C-alpha atoms as a PDB file:
ATOM      1  CA  MET A   1       3.521 -33.586 -17.275  1.00  0.00           C
ATOM      2  CA  HIS A   2       2.599 -35.141 -20.631  1.00  0.00           C
ATOM      3  CA  GLN A   3       0.263 -37.546 -18.823  1.00  0.00           C
ATOM      4  CA  ASP A   4      -1.444 -34.631 -17.024  1.00  0.00           C
ATOM      5  CA  LEU A   5      -2.030 -32.840 -20.326  1.00  0.00           C
ATOM      6  CA  MET A   6      -3.456 -35.999 -21.892  1.00  0.00           C
ATOM      7  CA  GLN A   7      -5.772 -36.541 -18.923  1.00  0.00           C
ATOM      8  CA  SER A   8      -6.878 -32.907 -18.980  1.00  0.00           C
ATOM      9  CA  ALA A   9      -7.556 -33.103 -22.716  1.00  0.00           C
ATOM     10  CA  GLN A  10      -9.542 -36.318 -22.242  1.00  0.00           C
ATOM     11  CA  GLU A  11     -11.622 -34.738 -19.466  1.00  0.00           C
ATOM     12  CA  GLY A  12     -12.251 -31.736 -21.713  1.00  0.00           C
ATOM     13  CA  LEU A  13     -13.443 -34.002 -24.522  1.00  0.00           C
ATOM     14  CA  GLU A  14     -15.750 -35.865 -22.136  1.00  0.00           C
ATOM     15  CA  MET A  15     -17.204 -32.570 -20.915  1.00  0.00           C
ATOM     16  CA  ILE A  16     -17.790 -31.514 -24.510  1.00  0.00           C
ATOM     17  CA  GLU A  17     -19.568 -34.807 -25.264  1.00  0.00           C
ATOM     18  CA  GLN A  18     -21.763 -34.426 -22.170  1.00  0.00           C
ATOM     19  CA  ALA A  19     -22.607 -30.869 -23.197  1.00  0.00           C
ATOM     20  CA  LYS A  20     -23.520 -32.093 -26.696  1.00  0.00           C
ATOM     21  CA  VAL A  21     -25.841 -34.724 -25.214  1.00  0.00           C
ATOM     22  CA  ARG A  22     -27.492 -32.146 -22.932  1.00  0.00           C
ATOM     23  CA  LEU A  23     -27.867 -29.733 -25.844  1.00  0.00           C
ATOM     24  CA  SER A  24     -29.384 -32.476 -27.987  1.00  0.00           C
ATOM     25  CA  HIS A  25     -31.949 -33.329 -25.281  1.00  0.00           C
ATOM     26  CA  TYR A  26     -32.735 -29.651 -24.739  1.00  0.00           C
ATOM     27  CA  THR A  27     -33.162 -29.068 -28.477  1.00  0.00           C
ATOM     28  CA  GLU A  28     -35.450 -32.097 -28.725  1.00  0.00           C
ATOM     29  CA  GLU A  29     -37.615 -30.837 -25.845  1.00  0.00           C
ATOM     30  CA  LYS A  30     -37.866 -27.365 -27.348  1.00  0.00           C
ATOM     31  CA  ASP A  31     -38.701 -28.779 -30.783  1.00  0.00           C
ATOM     32  CA  ASP A  32     -41.530 -30.759 -29.164  1.00  0.00           C
ATOM     33  CA  GLU A  33     -42.784 -27.630 -27.400  1.00  0.00           C
ATOM     34  CA  ILE A  34     -42.697 -25.651 -30.638  1.00  0.00           C
ATOM     35  CA  LEU A  35     -44.622 -28.413 -32.405  1.00  0.00           C
ATOM     36  CA  GLN A  36     -47.254 -28.390 -29.649  1.00  0.00           C
ATOM     37  CA  HIS A  37     -47.573 -24.609 -29.894  1.00  0.00           C
ATOM     38  CA  ASN A  38     -47.855 -24.800 -33.681  1.00  0.00           C
ATOM     39  CA  ASN A  39     -50.588 -27.427 -33.356  1.00  0.00           C
ATOM     40  CA  GLU A  40     -52.434 -25.219 -30.867  1.00  0.00           C
ATOM     41  CA  LEU A  41     -52.091 -22.229 -33.197  1.00  0.00           C
ATOM     42  CA  ALA A  42     -53.476 -24.277 -36.092  1.00  0.00           C
ATOM     43  CA  ARG A  43     -56.397 -25.433 -33.935  1.00  0.00           C
ATOM     44  CA  LEU A  44     -57.141 -21.878 -32.826  1.00  0.00           C
ATOM     45  CA  GLN A  45     -56.859 -20.596 -36.401  1.00  0.00           C
ATOM     46  CA  MET A  46     -59.412 -23.198 -37.519  1.00  0.00           C
ATOM     47  CA  ARG A  47     -61.776 -22.170 -34.694  1.00  0.00           C
ATOM     48  CA  PHE A  48     -61.343 -18.513 -35.629  1.00  0.00           C
ATOM     49  CA  ASP A  49     -61.965 -19.183 -39.328  1.00  0.00           C
ATOM     50  CA  HIS A  50     -65.065 -21.219 -38.510  1.00  0.00           C
ATOM     51  CA  ALA A  51     -66.409 -18.528 -36.181  1.00  0.00           C
ATOM     52  CA  ARG A  52     -65.742 -15.815 -38.776  1.00  0.00           C
ATOM     53  CA  SER A  53     -67.535 -17.901 -41.394  1.00  0.00           C
ATOM     54  CA  ASP A  54     -70.509 -18.327 -39.049  1.00  0.00           C
ATOM     55  CA  VAL A  55     -70.664 -14.584 -38.447  1.00  0.00           C
ATOM     56  CA  ILE A  56     -70.622 -13.877 -42.178  1.00  0.00           C
ATOM     57  CA  VAL A  57     -73.488 -16.335 -42.685  1.00  0.00           C
ATOM     58  CA  TRP A  58     -75.470 -14.825 -39.805  1.00  0.00           C
ATOM     59  CA  VAL A  59     -74.945 -11.301 -41.090  1.00  0.00           C
ATOM     60  CA  ARG A  60     -75.993 -12.274 -44.601  1.00  0.00           C
ATOM     61  CA  ARG A  61     -79.058 -14.097 -43.320  1.00  0.00           C
ATOM     62  CA  GLY A  62     -79.960 -11.156 -41.147  1.00  0.00           C
ATOM     63  CA  ARG A  63     -79.598  -8.780 -44.082  1.00  0.00           C
ATOM     64  CA  LEU A  64     -81.653 -11.095 -46.281  1.00  0.00           C
ATOM     65  CA  GLY A  65     -84.392 -11.077 -43.657  1.00  0.00           C
ATOM     66  CA  GLN A  66     -84.276  -7.281 -43.531  1.00  0.00           C
ATOM     67  CA  LEU A  67     -84.627  -7.048 -47.318  1.00  0.00           C
ATOM     68  CA  ARG A  68     -87.631  -9.388 -47.267  1.00  0.00           C
ATOM     69  CA  GLN A  69     -89.228  -7.313 -44.534  1.00  0.00           C
ATOM     70  CA  GLU A  70     -88.638  -4.078 -46.459  1.00  0.00           C
ATOM     71  CA  ARG A  71     -90.147  -5.573 -49.626  1.00  0.00           C
ATOM     72  CA  ARG A  72     -93.243  -6.789 -47.807  1.00  0.00           C
ATOM     73  CA  GLY A  73     -93.610  -3.677 -45.719  1.00  0.00           C
ATOM     74  CA  SER A  74     -94.615  -5.875 -42.789  1.00  0.00           C
ATOM     75  CA  PRO A  75     -92.908  -7.507 -39.823  1.00  0.00           C
ATOM     76  CA  MET A  76     -90.915 -10.635 -40.508  1.00  0.00           C
ATOM     77  CA  ASP A  77     -92.897 -13.836 -40.366  1.00  0.00           C
ATOM     78  CA  ALA A  78     -91.817 -16.991 -38.518  1.00  0.00           C
ATOM     79  CA  ALA A  79     -90.093 -18.447 -41.606  1.00  0.00           C
ATOM     80  CA  ASP A  80     -87.886 -15.370 -41.905  1.00  0.00           C
ATOM     81  CA  CYS A  81     -86.986 -15.509 -38.205  1.00  0.00           C
ATOM     82  CA  THR A  82     -85.768 -19.091 -38.432  1.00  0.00           C
ATOM     83  CA  GLN A  83     -83.515 -18.121 -41.321  1.00  0.00           C
ATOM     84  CA  CYS A  84     -81.940 -15.355 -39.205  1.00  0.00           C
ATOM     85  CA  SER A  85     -81.270 -17.707 -36.328  1.00  0.00           C
ATOM     86  CA  PRO A  86     -77.557 -18.461 -35.787  1.00  0.00           C
ATOM     87  CA  SER A  87     -78.365 -22.090 -34.988  1.00  0.00           C
ATOM     88  CA  SER A  88     -79.763 -22.911 -38.445  1.00  0.00           C
END
């Protein structure tokens, strides 16, 4: 009887150790996934910030071109158009 209890306790301890190892591997995998998602979020945030910055520049350039046109009272010339271009 005592031997059976000792064996049962030993098996229980081994099961606990195996569960700890599985949990450790699972936690490691999930930590890696979270890190990958965080890296992707950071990359997307940088793209968003860059795009927003580009839009602000384009809007300002477009408004600057409009002000020049209003001051001159004539259509925008070629120099003004290149300044409004999003590729410049």
